[in-house]
Amino acid sequence: MGVTVNGVELEWRERGEGDVVVFIHGFPFNSAMWGHQLAALPADWRAIAPDLRGFGASEIGPDPVFAMDLLARDLAALLDHLNIERVVLCGLSMGGYVAFEFWRQCAERVRAIVLCDTRASADAPDTQRARRSLAERVRREGPAPVVDALLPKLLSPLTVRKQPGIVAMVRAMMEETPPETMARALLGMAARADADTLLRTIDVPTLAIVGADDAITSRGQAEMLARGIRGARLELIESAGHIPPLEQPEEFNNVLGQFLTGLPRNSLSTRTAFGF
Ligand code: MLT
């Protein structure tokens, strides 16, 4: 499905009916990474999984930097188009950075948050420099520098050994991402604001999830994230690296399903004729 919002045509996958959970993919993936979650969402839930601008089937648009707040505004505009008011956000890594910005912009639209393999702190100056030079290389050389830098760190050793199909799928998702999209998202992540102080303002049910073998977001970072948010719980997914929803979908879906079904029901997802 596609619609033009904020000047770009965005595509999304969706499944089910009921209260809405929005799945926000990581870098440099697309909505396909949430296939197992869309297929197994609890009854009475509706999943919306957008391709962020430039990723998957969505248009890239004119903005030279994909600032995280721009991506969050895209999301809000998509939800406006779908006439959806309040949602559960579920973001992985860069998707988590977008979720923080969505919260900053319109916390009243967020019922609950699931933060997977992500962190609140902004990049240190050396990481920013590395991202900017990677953006330049990707523009010159195509996706290979990003694939080569990221792929060895993304998946748990067990996934690499036992699930060649997942390795191939992750590689394909990365290689299909246009280099210009990668460059703009790298620049956006490098420039992102620190969300550490924002954590204290989060007052909706929050679940943090991290793969036990995540070599990109450490367990320590995930613990710090969960500690920063009042009442947040941290779940560790064994035998998963940076992408537990793909690497250990059953375990991930159990944890997510329990969280979703434990939320208070009857909170309206859809705008009424009277507005809010
Ligand atoms: C992601 O998976 O979205 C990236 O690892 C995020 C990042 O590079 O900080």
Coordinates of C-alpha atoms and ligand atoms in Angstrom, one line a residue:
M1 CA 0.0 0.0 0.0
G2 CA 1.3 3.5 -0.7
V3 CA 0.4 7.1 -0.1
T4 CA 2.1 10.4 -0.5
V5 CA 2.7 12.1 2.8
N6 CA 5.2 14.9 3.6
G7 CA 6.0 15.0 -0.1
V8 CA 7.1 11.3 -0.4
E9 CA 5.3 8.2 -1.4
L10 CA 5.5 5.8 1.5
E11 CA 4.7 2.1 1.4
W12 CA 3.7 -0.1 4.3
R13 CA 2.7 -3.6 5.1
E14 CA -0.3 -4.3 7.3
R15 CA -2.1 -7.1 8.9
G16 CA -5.0 -7.7 11.3
E17 CA -7.7 -5.5 12.8
G18 CA -7.9 -3.8 16.2
D19 CA -5.5 -1.8 18.3
V20 CA -2.5 -0.7 16.4
V21 CA 1.1 -1.6 16.8
V22 CA 3.6 0.2 14.4
F23 CA 6.8 -1.7 13.6
I24 CA 9.7 0.6 12.7
H25 CA 12.6 -1.1 10.9
G26 CA 16.3 -0.7 11.5
F27 CA 19.1 0.5 9.3
P28 CA 19.5 -0.5 6.4
F29 CA 16.6 -2.8 6.3
N30 CA 12.9 -2.4 5.5
S31 CA 9.5 -3.6 6.6
A32 CA 10.2 -7.2 5.5
M33 CA 12.2 -7.7 8.7
W34 CA 8.9 -7.8 10.6
G35 CA 7.3 -10.6 8.5
H36 CA 7.2 -13.0 11.4
Q37 CA 5.6 -10.5 13.7
L38 CA 2.9 -9.5 11.2
A39 CA 2.1 -13.2 10.7
A40 CA 1.7 -13.9 14.4
L41 CA 0.2 -10.9 16.0
P42 CA -2.2 -11.6 18.8
A43 CA -5.9 -11.4 17.9
D44 CA -7.5 -8.0 18.0
W45 CA -4.3 -6.3 17.0
R46 CA -3.5 -4.5 13.7
A47 CA 0.1 -4.3 12.6
I48 CA 1.4 -1.4 10.4
A49 CA 5.0 -1.7 9.2
P50 CA 6.1 1.2 7.0
D51 CA 9.1 1.3 4.8
L52 CA 10.8 4.5 6.0
R53 CA 11.5 7.0 3.2
G54 CA 14.1 5.7 0.8
F55 CA 13.9 2.1 2.2
G56 CA 12.0 -0.9 0.7
A57 CA 9.4 0.4 -1.7
S58 CA 9.1 3.9 -0.3
E59 CA 10.3 7.0 -2.3
I60 CA 13.5 8.7 -1.3
G61 CA 12.2 12.3 -1.6
P62 CA 14.3 15.4 -1.8
D63 CA 15.7 15.9 1.8
P64 CA 19.5 15.3 1.8
V65 CA 19.6 14.1 5.4
F66 CA 17.1 11.7 6.9
A67 CA 16.9 13.3 10.3
M68 CA 15.2 11.1 12.9
D69 CA 12.6 13.8 13.5
L70 CA 11.8 13.9 9.8
L71 CA 11.3 10.1 9.8
A72 CA 9.0 10.5 12.9
R73 CA 7.0 13.2 11.1
D74 CA 6.6 10.9 8.2
L75 CA 5.2 8.3 10.5
A76 CA 2.8 10.7 12.2
A77 CA 1.6 11.8 8.7
L78 CA 1.1 8.2 7.7
L79 CA -1.0 7.5 10.8
D80 CA -3.0 10.7 10.1
H81 CA -3.7 9.4 6.6
L82 CA -4.8 6.1 8.1
N83 CA -7.0 7.9 10.6
I84 CA -5.1 6.3 13.5
E85 CA -4.7 8.3 16.7
R86 CA -2.9 6.2 19.3
V87 CA -0.5 3.3 18.8
V88 CA 2.0 1.1 20.3
L89 CA 5.4 1.8 18.8
C90 CA 7.9 -1.0 18.3
G91 CA 11.2 0.1 16.9
L92 CA 14.5 -1.7 16.3
S93 CA 17.8 0.1 16.5
M94 CA 17.3 3.1 14.1
G95 CA 13.6 2.4 14.5
G96 CA 14.1 3.0 18.2
Y97 CA 15.7 6.4 17.4
V98 CA 12.6 7.3 15.3
A99 CA 10.4 6.1 18.2
F100 CA 12.1 8.5 20.6
E101 CA 11.5 11.4 18.2
F102 CA 7.9 10.4 17.7
W103 CA 7.5 10.5 21.5
R104 CA 9.2 13.9 21.6
Q105 CA 6.8 15.2 18.9
C106 CA 3.5 13.6 19.9
A107 CA 3.7 11.6 23.2
E108 CA -0.1 11.7 23.5
R109 CA -0.3 9.4 20.4
V110 CA 1.8 6.7 22.1
R111 CA 0.1 4.0 24.2
A112 CA 3.2 1.9 24.9
I113 CA 6.7 1.4 23.5
V114 CA 8.8 -1.6 22.6
L115 CA 12.5 -0.7 22.1
C116 CA 14.5 -3.4 20.5
D117 CA 18.3 -3.4 20.3
T118 CA 18.5 0.3 20.5
R119 CA 20.0 3.0 22.7
A120 CA 19.1 6.5 23.8
S121 CA 22.5 8.2 23.7
A122 CA 23.6 10.3 20.6
D123 CA 26.7 9.3 18.7
A124 CA 30.1 10.2 20.2
P125 CA 32.1 12.5 17.9
D126 CA 34.3 9.7 16.5
T127 CA 31.2 7.6 15.6
Q128 CA 29.7 10.7 13.9
R129 CA 32.8 11.1 11.9
A130 CA 32.9 7.4 11.0
R131 CA 29.2 7.6 9.8
R132 CA 29.9 10.7 7.7
S133 CA 32.9 9.1 6.0
L134 CA 30.9 5.9 5.4
A135 CA 28.1 8.0 3.8
E136 CA 30.7 9.4 1.4
R137 CA 32.1 6.0 0.6
V138 CA 28.6 4.5 0.0
R139 CA 27.8 7.4 -2.4
R140 CA 31.0 6.6 -4.3
E141 CA 31.2 2.8 -4.1
G142 CA 27.6 1.6 -3.6
P143 CA 26.3 -0.5 -0.7
A144 CA 29.3 -2.8 -0.2
P145 CA 31.1 -0.7 2.5
V146 CA 28.0 -0.7 4.7
V147 CA 27.3 -4.4 4.1
D148 CA 30.9 -5.3 4.8
A149 CA 31.0 -3.1 7.9
L150 CA 27.7 -4.2 9.4
L151 CA 27.0 -7.8 8.3
P152 CA 29.6 -9.5 10.5
K153 CA 28.2 -7.7 13.6
L154 CA 24.5 -8.1 12.9
L155 CA 23.7 -11.7 13.6
S156 CA 24.4 -14.1 16.4
P157 CA 27.1 -16.8 15.7
L158 CA 24.3 -19.3 16.0
T159 CA 22.2 -17.6 13.4
V160 CA 25.2 -17.5 11.0
R161 CA 25.8 -21.3 11.6
K162 CA 22.3 -22.6 11.6
Q163 CA 20.1 -20.2 9.6
P164 CA 21.8 -19.4 6.2
G165 CA 18.4 -18.3 4.9
I166 CA 18.3 -15.5 7.5
V167 CA 21.9 -14.4 6.6
A168 CA 20.9 -14.3 2.9
M169 CA 17.8 -12.4 3.6
V170 CA 19.5 -9.8 5.7
R171 CA 22.3 -9.4 3.1
A172 CA 19.7 -9.0 0.4
M173 CA 17.7 -6.4 2.3
M174 CA 20.9 -4.4 2.8
E175 CA 22.1 -4.8 -0.8
E176 CA 18.7 -3.7 -2.1
T177 CA 18.8 -0.4 -0.1
P178 CA 19.8 2.4 -2.5
P179 CA 23.3 3.8 -1.6
E180 CA 21.8 7.3 -1.4
T181 CA 19.2 6.2 1.2
M182 CA 22.1 4.7 3.2
A183 CA 24.0 7.9 3.0
R184 CA 21.1 10.1 4.0
A185 CA 20.2 7.8 6.9
L186 CA 23.8 7.6 8.1
L187 CA 23.9 11.4 8.2
G188 CA 20.6 11.5 10.0
M189 CA 21.8 9.1 12.7
A190 CA 25.0 10.9 13.1
A191 CA 23.1 14.2 13.7
R192 CA 20.5 12.7 16.0
A193 CA 19.7 14.3 19.4
D194 CA 20.5 12.6 22.6
A195 CA 17.4 11.0 24.0
D196 CA 18.8 10.2 27.5
T197 CA 16.9 13.0 29.3
L198 CA 13.8 12.1 27.2
L199 CA 13.7 8.7 28.8
R200 CA 12.5 10.2 32.1
T201 CA 9.5 11.7 30.4
I202 CA 8.3 8.3 29.1
D203 CA 5.3 7.4 31.2
V204 CA 3.6 4.7 29.2
P205 CA 4.3 0.9 29.5
T206 CA 7.7 0.2 28.0
L207 CA 9.4 -3.0 27.1
A208 CA 13.1 -3.1 26.1
I209 CA 14.3 -6.2 24.2
V210 CA 17.9 -7.1 23.3
G211 CA 19.5 -10.1 21.7
A212 CA 21.9 -11.8 24.1
D213 CA 24.6 -11.8 21.4
D214 CA 24.0 -8.3 20.0
A215 CA 27.4 -6.9 19.0
I216 CA 26.0 -3.5 18.1
T217 CA 23.8 -2.7 21.1
S218 CA 25.4 -4.1 24.2
R219 CA 23.4 -5.7 27.0
G220 CA 24.8 -2.9 29.2
Q221 CA 23.3 -0.2 26.9
A222 CA 19.9 -2.0 26.9
E223 CA 20.0 -2.2 30.7
M224 CA 20.8 1.5 30.9
L225 CA 17.9 2.2 28.6
A226 CA 15.5 0.2 30.6
R227 CA 16.7 1.7 33.9
G228 CA 16.1 5.1 32.5
I229 CA 12.4 4.6 31.9
R230 CA 10.1 4.3 34.9
G231 CA 8.7 0.8 35.1
A232 CA 10.3 -0.5 31.9
R233 CA 11.2 -4.2 31.7
L234 CA 14.1 -5.7 29.9
E235 CA 13.9 -9.0 28.1
L236 CA 16.9 -10.8 26.8
I237 CA 16.5 -13.0 23.7
E238 CA 19.0 -15.9 23.8
S239 CA 20.8 -16.9 20.6
A240 CA 19.9 -13.7 18.9
G241 CA 22.2 -10.8 17.8
H242 CA 21.0 -7.4 16.6
I243 CA 17.8 -8.6 14.9
P244 CA 15.9 -10.9 17.4
P245 CA 12.6 -10.6 15.5
L246 CA 14.2 -12.3 12.5
E247 CA 16.7 -14.5 14.3
Q248 CA 14.5 -15.9 17.1
P249 CA 10.9 -15.0 16.0
E250 CA 9.1 -17.4 18.2
E251 CA 10.8 -16.2 21.4
F252 CA 10.5 -12.6 20.3
N253 CA 6.8 -13.0 19.5
N254 CA 6.1 -14.6 22.9
V255 CA 7.7 -11.7 24.7
L256 CA 5.9 -9.1 22.4
G257 CA 2.6 -11.0 22.6
Q258 CA 2.7 -11.1 26.4
F259 CA 3.4 -7.4 26.6
L260 CA 0.7 -6.4 24.1
T261 CA -2.0 -8.6 25.7
G262 CA -1.1 -7.2 29.1
L263 CA -1.9 -3.7 28.0
P264 CA -5.2 -2.2 29.1
R265 CA -7.8 -2.8 26.3
N266 CA -10.3 -0.4 24.8
S267 CA -7.9 2.4 24.3
L268 CA -9.1 3.9 21.1
S269 CA -6.7 3.5 18.2
T270 CA -8.9 5.2 15.6
R271 CA -10.0 8.8 15.6
T272 CA -13.6 9.3 16.4
A273 CA -15.8 11.7 14.4
F274 CA -15.5 14.1 17.3
G275 CA -11.7 14.0 17.4
F276 CA -9.8 13.9 20.7
Ligands
MLT1 C1 20.3 -0.3 13.0 O1 20.3 -1.5 13.1 O2 19.3 0.4 12.8 C2 21.7 0.4 13.2 O3 22.6 -0.5 13.7 C3 21.6 1.6 14.0 C4 22.9 2.3 14.1 O4 23.8 2.2 13.3 O5 23.1 3.0 15.1

